[in-house]
Amino acid sequence: MDAKKSLKECHPQKYYLTFLFRVIYYLGMGDCWYEKTERSRTHKILYGIWAFIYNSYLILNTINQVTANFRSDLTVKEKNDMIQFTFAHPCFCVKYMILIFQKERVRNLFKRMMEGNRSIYSSIDLDKESVRKAIIYSICLAVITLWTLLFALMDGIFTYISEGIPIRTEVVLYPTRHNSGFFVNILRFLVELHWWCIITNMLVADCLCVSTLIFSGYKFKIVTMYFNNLRKKTRNKIGTKSRLALRDDFEKDFKLGIQLHEEALWCAGYVQYAIGNLYSVQVFETITLLVMCLVKLVTNERNLTFLIAVLTYICCLFAMTLAYFSAAGDVTYHASTVSTSMFHCGWEFVAGSKSLRTMAVVAIQRSQVPVYMTAFGVMLLSYSNFISVIRSSYSFFAVMY
């Protein structure tokens, strides 16, 4: 308990990520954390069985939904739901499968992000601020996702009351409404449970990705703080040290600042390399599912429960996409502030060394290069492009109808 409390106080980001990766482990996605945990051979065998069964269950149920396209006895509402799930749930699977297949990259990323140059300079206050922001994002995503699931279930109950269709939130190849029996009811329960399980896995993957973007942005914020403090530190030393000693101290501190900046740049680049595919999946998911939701609003018979269910689904898509674009936009913004703080770090107080001036010019020029997160390698994740994605979805729908 004392060790956990100490970790929470001295390294809040690591404490938060340890909890998040523990949840990922329990959800069958493997141990993606960079610190090895001693586990017995029996534990490893049982976990392997659990992970195989759980992931097989998620994937087989997803296949069961996709193959529902071959059914010919579906109502109009079921057809629209089926098309939506055909696009949505494979995307959900891809999100958490990326973490499984990129496990080594994820480990390398967080090992350097959490340890890296922390011994050189860190800020507990900024760490706590970043964790609070990550928790707020995660809670908002969890609440609106849970809200969406509940209203989807209510819509299924209303459909059962009005049309006699067994309560369902997913349209599958088997069982159909005509099948009955104890075994069939068990399968129906597993199908309904699948909806909650796959969303939970997707939600955890989204929270990890958004949190990583937030922590990457705060890497640059720490660099900005370092150079701001370097100016104050240099100014306070004036008059207490000789000009030569002051210059040597400044040059040493400035090199450490450059090292911090390079570390932040590496983290931002490796985040894109390790989990950047999640951004592309999210953009594709948002565009396609928004179009499907708009189609459902046009073609389905509308009632209050149905409208609320669809609108909460749309709000959920908005929230998830906004979380990605907002967190990625913060990375770009915080990276852009480094050049200004670097220019005002106090080099003019010790000017005179040609090597120092050259080093400062090169460092400032490098810090002025924009840092962007991208989807599909071309779409910049920024505040303005979030609106562009929403507009693209509506434009595609307008062309279709």
XYZ file of C-alpha atoms in Angstrom:
401
model
C 0.000 0.000 0.000
C 2.827 2.398 0.887
C 4.599 1.617 -2.393
C 1.426 2.358 -4.372
C 0.854 5.572 -2.454
C 4.456 6.593 -3.044
C 4.152 5.888 -6.773
C 0.925 7.879 -6.927
C 2.609 10.867 -5.328
C 5.991 10.793 -7.098
C 4.923 9.534 -10.533
C 1.168 10.030 -11.109
C 1.308 9.219 -14.826
C 2.936 5.852 -14.202
C 0.454 5.069 -11.419
C -2.491 5.838 -13.713
C -1.071 3.843 -16.638
C -0.299 0.875 -14.384
C -3.984 0.711 -13.485
C -5.055 1.098 -17.136
C -2.733 -1.648 -18.358
C -3.923 -3.916 -15.550
C -7.476 -3.530 -16.896
C -6.169 -4.246 -20.406
C -4.520 -7.406 -19.076
C -7.716 -8.637 -17.410
C -9.647 -8.015 -20.646
C -7.516 -10.586 -22.452
C -5.285 -8.242 -24.447
C -2.078 -9.451 -22.824
C 0.567 -7.748 -20.717
C 1.510 -4.579 -22.631
C 3.250 -2.890 -19.673
C 6.989 -2.506 -19.911
C 7.694 -3.659 -16.351
C 7.747 -7.432 -16.023
C 5.408 -8.984 -13.482
C 6.394 -12.300 -11.948
C 3.661 -14.857 -12.610
C 3.565 -18.575 -11.964
C 3.441 -21.091 -14.797
C -0.090 -22.064 -13.781
C -1.169 -18.434 -13.921
C 0.280 -18.064 -17.430
C -1.492 -21.193 -18.667
C -4.842 -20.202 -17.177
C -4.486 -16.663 -18.523
C -3.655 -17.997 -21.991
C -6.822 -20.129 -21.920
C -8.900 -17.174 -20.691
C -7.489 -14.804 -23.325
C -8.082 -17.357 -26.115
C -11.682 -18.055 -25.060
C -12.557 -14.390 -24.507
C -11.046 -13.108 -27.749
C -12.499 -16.024 -29.724
C -15.889 -15.183 -28.259
C -15.597 -11.542 -29.357
C -14.357 -12.370 -32.858
C -16.810 -15.234 -33.533
C -19.757 -13.104 -32.451
C -18.543 -10.312 -34.718
C -18.386 -12.788 -37.617
C -21.891 -13.922 -36.663
C -23.052 -10.316 -37.107
C -21.279 -9.766 -40.427
C -22.727 -12.973 -41.876
C -26.230 -11.760 -40.912
C -26.135 -9.964 -44.276
C -27.124 -13.320 -45.824
C -30.426 -13.380 -43.972
C -33.582 -12.608 -45.965
C -36.121 -12.359 -43.142
C -35.000 -9.067 -41.605
C -37.245 -6.083 -41.011
C -36.264 -2.641 -42.306
C -35.002 -1.648 -38.869
C -32.976 -4.848 -38.542
C -31.427 -4.318 -41.977
C -30.317 -0.811 -41.052
C -28.961 -2.012 -37.693
C -27.185 -4.888 -39.426
C -25.426 -2.556 -41.889
C -24.380 -0.303 -39.021
C -22.974 -3.219 -37.017
C -21.215 -4.611 -40.103
C -19.118 -1.438 -40.191
C -18.970 -0.706 -36.461
C -18.024 -3.906 -34.687
C -15.128 -4.958 -36.946
C -13.733 -1.446 -36.291
C -14.136 -2.016 -32.561
C -12.253 -5.311 -32.870
C -9.462 -3.690 -34.888
C -8.938 -1.065 -32.175
C -8.033 -3.474 -29.420
C -6.349 -5.935 -31.805
C -3.902 -3.146 -32.681
C -2.778 -3.118 -29.040
C -2.303 -6.881 -29.097
C -0.240 -6.926 -32.302
C 1.729 -3.756 -31.444
C 2.523 -4.951 -27.923
C 6.300 -4.557 -28.233
C 6.008 -1.061 -29.693
C 3.649 -0.057 -26.896
C 6.100 -1.343 -24.298
C 9.012 0.546 -25.860
C 6.931 3.703 -26.049
C 5.866 3.762 -22.408
C 9.222 2.653 -21.075
C 10.879 5.700 -22.586
C 7.930 8.018 -22.020
C 7.656 7.173 -18.324
C 11.353 6.854 -17.502
C 13.299 8.682 -20.238
C 14.819 11.941 -19.006
C 12.729 12.132 -15.863
C 15.873 12.244 -13.754
C 16.957 15.420 -15.593
C 13.781 17.448 -15.094
C 10.173 16.750 -14.164
C 7.176 18.470 -12.648
C 4.867 16.643 -10.267
C 2.280 19.405 -10.640
C 2.198 19.027 -14.433
C 2.107 15.245 -14.082
C -0.902 15.456 -11.785
C -2.567 17.966 -14.109
C -2.071 15.648 -17.092
C -3.477 12.671 -15.171
C -6.530 14.697 -14.091
C -7.119 15.657 -17.699
C -6.741 12.040 -18.860
C -9.178 10.852 -16.175
C -11.738 13.511 -17.163
C -11.512 12.447 -20.808
C -11.804 8.764 -19.856
C -14.778 9.319 -17.537
C -16.603 11.386 -20.164
C -16.056 8.670 -22.774
C -17.164 5.954 -20.350
C -20.315 7.800 -19.267
C -21.509 8.661 -22.756
C -20.708 5.138 -24.000
C -22.647 3.570 -21.123
C -25.499 5.977 -21.820
C -25.516 4.858 -25.469
C -25.569 1.175 -24.536
C -28.471 1.667 -22.133
C -30.598 3.502 -24.686
C -29.778 0.890 -27.334
C -31.049 -1.756 -24.895
C -34.197 0.290 -24.242
C -34.763 0.554 -27.997
C -34.463 -3.245 -28.220
C -37.031 -3.657 -25.430
C -39.426 -1.246 -27.142
C -39.036 -3.142 -30.434
C -39.854 -6.381 -28.602
C -43.016 -4.835 -27.170
C -44.183 -3.315 -30.451
C -43.066 -5.959 -32.989
C -42.594 -9.127 -30.952
C -38.914 -9.402 -31.962
C -36.831 -10.953 -29.141
C -34.893 -8.295 -27.233
C -31.672 -7.689 -29.122
C -29.078 -4.998 -29.567
C -27.229 -6.885 -32.320
C -28.477 -8.539 -35.515
C -26.843 -11.937 -36.019
C -27.053 -14.845 -38.437
C -28.022 -17.236 -35.641
C -30.170 -17.354 -33.596
C -33.069 -15.728 -35.442
C -36.434 -14.688 -34.036
C -37.887 -18.057 -35.121
C -35.457 -20.101 -33.034
C -36.397 -20.995 -29.484
C -35.317 -23.265 -26.662
C -33.015 -23.231 -23.678
C -29.805 -23.462 -25.701
C -30.992 -20.717 -28.054
C -31.766 -18.441 -25.104
C -28.234 -18.980 -23.802
C -26.887 -17.976 -27.226
C -29.107 -14.878 -27.212
C -27.700 -13.913 -23.819
C -24.139 -14.359 -25.116
C -24.966 -12.206 -28.138
C -26.284 -9.428 -25.896
C -23.284 -9.752 -23.582
C -20.987 -9.458 -26.601
C -22.274 -5.921 -27.214
C -21.075 -4.851 -23.752
C -17.790 -6.764 -23.867
C -16.605 -5.479 -27.229
C -17.534 -1.907 -26.302
C -15.577 -2.265 -23.042
C -12.474 -3.404 -24.918
C -12.849 -0.580 -27.431
C -13.378 1.967 -24.666
C -10.219 0.915 -22.820
C -8.206 1.131 -26.064
C -9.620 4.622 -26.693
C -8.835 5.775 -23.145
C -5.260 4.522 -23.460
C -4.774 6.221 -26.822
C -6.234 9.546 -25.683
C -4.251 9.435 -22.426
C -1.059 8.784 -24.405
C -1.725 11.833 -26.572
C -2.335 13.944 -23.465
C 0.913 12.778 -21.845
C 2.786 13.461 -25.103
C 1.467 17.024 -25.126
C 2.580 17.516 -21.534
C 6.079 16.388 -22.507
C 6.340 19.578 -24.556
C 4.704 21.582 -21.783
C 7.450 20.432 -19.413
C 10.082 21.517 -21.964
C 8.454 24.958 -22.121
C 8.488 25.179 -18.319
C 12.155 24.162 -18.252
C 13.243 26.975 -20.579
C 11.061 29.509 -18.741
C 12.705 28.486 -15.474
C 16.120 28.593 -17.137
C 15.682 32.305 -17.797
C 14.797 32.953 -14.148
C 17.670 30.780 -12.971
C 20.187 32.598 -15.206
C 18.925 36.042 -14.196
C 19.244 35.163 -10.507
C 22.873 34.103 -11.017
C 23.906 37.413 -12.596
C 26.279 39.195 -10.235
C 26.945 36.083 -8.171
C 29.202 34.363 -10.716
C 31.760 35.431 -13.267
C 30.617 35.851 -16.838
C 32.616 32.804 -17.952
C 31.193 30.572 -15.184
C 27.700 31.866 -15.898
C 28.087 31.040 -19.576
C 29.368 27.541 -18.837
C 26.448 26.839 -16.499
C 23.950 28.199 -19.025
C 25.412 26.171 -21.874
C 25.208 23.008 -19.785
C 21.580 23.726 -18.807
C 20.668 24.654 -22.374
C 21.995 21.317 -23.634
C 19.831 19.533 -21.071
C 16.830 21.503 -22.374
C 17.623 20.401 -25.916
C 17.820 16.833 -24.643
C 14.367 17.187 -23.069
C 12.983 18.580 -26.322
C 14.463 15.723 -28.353
C 12.875 13.292 -25.903
C 9.483 14.959 -26.376
C 9.869 14.841 -30.172
C 10.797 11.160 -30.021
C 7.746 10.383 -27.877
C 5.398 12.215 -30.248
C 6.879 10.413 -33.259
C 6.798 7.009 -31.594
C 3.214 7.494 -30.433
C 2.303 7.929 -34.094
C 4.390 4.848 -34.986
C 3.071 2.597 -32.205
C -0.657 3.388 -32.064
C -1.210 5.816 -34.958
C -3.379 3.245 -36.740
C -5.990 3.827 -34.049
C -6.454 7.393 -35.328
C -7.207 6.102 -38.823
C -9.674 3.542 -37.484
C -11.436 6.243 -35.444
C -11.815 8.589 -38.438
C -13.123 5.763 -40.650
C -15.458 4.635 -37.870
C -16.828 8.153 -37.344
C -17.526 8.872 -41.008
C -19.155 5.522 -41.796
C -21.226 5.252 -38.628
C -22.466 8.836 -38.806
C -23.660 8.133 -42.331
C -25.369 4.932 -41.145
C -27.069 6.789 -38.285
C -28.363 9.472 -40.644
C -29.652 6.767 -42.989
C -31.485 5.138 -40.077
C -33.094 8.440 -39.170
C -34.386 8.806 -42.732
C -35.577 5.261 -43.424
C -36.783 3.898 -40.060
C -40.104 4.525 -38.397
C -39.358 7.101 -35.741
C -40.427 7.027 -32.101
C -39.035 8.709 -29.029
C -36.951 5.732 -27.836
C -35.482 5.186 -31.297
C -34.606 8.859 -31.733
C -32.919 9.065 -28.331
C -30.964 5.858 -29.030
C -29.700 7.149 -32.390
C -28.917 10.629 -31.079
C -26.948 9.248 -28.119
C -25.056 7.008 -30.558
C -24.185 10.072 -32.650
C -23.137 11.995 -29.524
C -20.927 9.065 -28.533
C -19.196 9.157 -31.927
C -18.753 12.917 -31.615
C -17.264 12.565 -28.128
C -14.795 9.842 -29.113
C -13.644 11.660 -32.233
C -13.406 14.980 -30.399
C -11.292 13.335 -27.676
C -8.800 12.104 -30.290
C -8.660 15.348 -32.254
C -8.577 17.568 -29.169
C -5.794 15.601 -27.456
C -3.788 15.471 -30.694
C -4.375 19.187 -31.251
C -2.990 19.854 -27.771
C 0.219 18.053 -28.768
C 0.595 20.414 -31.734
C -0.174 23.461 -29.593
C 2.187 22.606 -26.720
C 4.961 21.774 -29.198
C 4.515 25.184 -30.832
C 5.164 27.018 -27.545
C 8.641 25.513 -27.120
C 10.304 27.788 -29.688
C 9.124 30.961 -27.914
C 10.265 29.772 -24.484
C 13.563 28.626 -25.978
C 14.143 32.052 -27.576
C 13.429 33.799 -24.248
C 15.427 31.353 -22.107
C 18.069 33.982 -21.238
C 20.782 33.327 -23.799
C 21.199 37.107 -24.234
C 22.492 37.346 -20.671
C 25.526 35.202 -21.547
C 25.955 35.993 -25.256
C 29.504 35.912 -26.499
C 30.134 32.264 -27.302
C 29.815 31.529 -30.999
C 29.124 27.844 -30.329
C 26.307 28.759 -27.944
C 24.703 31.140 -30.451
C 24.919 28.514 -33.189
C 23.461 25.846 -30.909
C 20.612 28.177 -29.890
C 19.765 29.039 -33.508
C 19.695 25.387 -34.582
C 17.616 24.370 -31.537
C 15.099 27.168 -32.093
C 14.771 26.318 -35.782
C 14.136 22.673 -34.914
C 11.521 23.621 -32.332
C 9.660 25.691 -34.941
C 8.908 22.598 -37.043
C 5.215 21.781 -36.388
C 4.420 18.496 -34.649
C 1.290 16.790 -35.968
C -0.532 13.533 -35.326
C -2.053 12.131 -38.508
C -4.699 9.640 -39.617
C -4.054 7.626 -42.782
C -0.703 9.426 -42.894
C -2.261 12.540 -44.456
C -5.117 13.850 -42.292
C -3.882 16.132 -39.525
C -5.607 15.622 -36.182
C -6.451 19.157 -35.141
C -9.339 21.162 -33.741
C -10.414 22.432 -37.181
C -10.185 19.032 -38.870
C -12.675 17.605 -36.369
C -15.303 19.836 -37.984
C -14.070 18.717 -41.411
C -14.658 15.064 -40.527
C -18.223 15.805 -39.392
C -18.881 17.803 -42.544
C -17.477 14.998 -44.689
C -19.893 12.541 -43.090
C -22.895 14.745 -43.801
C -21.686 15.505 -47.340
C -21.390 11.787 -48.086
C -24.889 11.205 -46.720
C -26.266 14.136 -48.773
C -24.783 12.669 -51.957
C -26.336 9.260 -51.210
C -29.780 10.751 -50.479
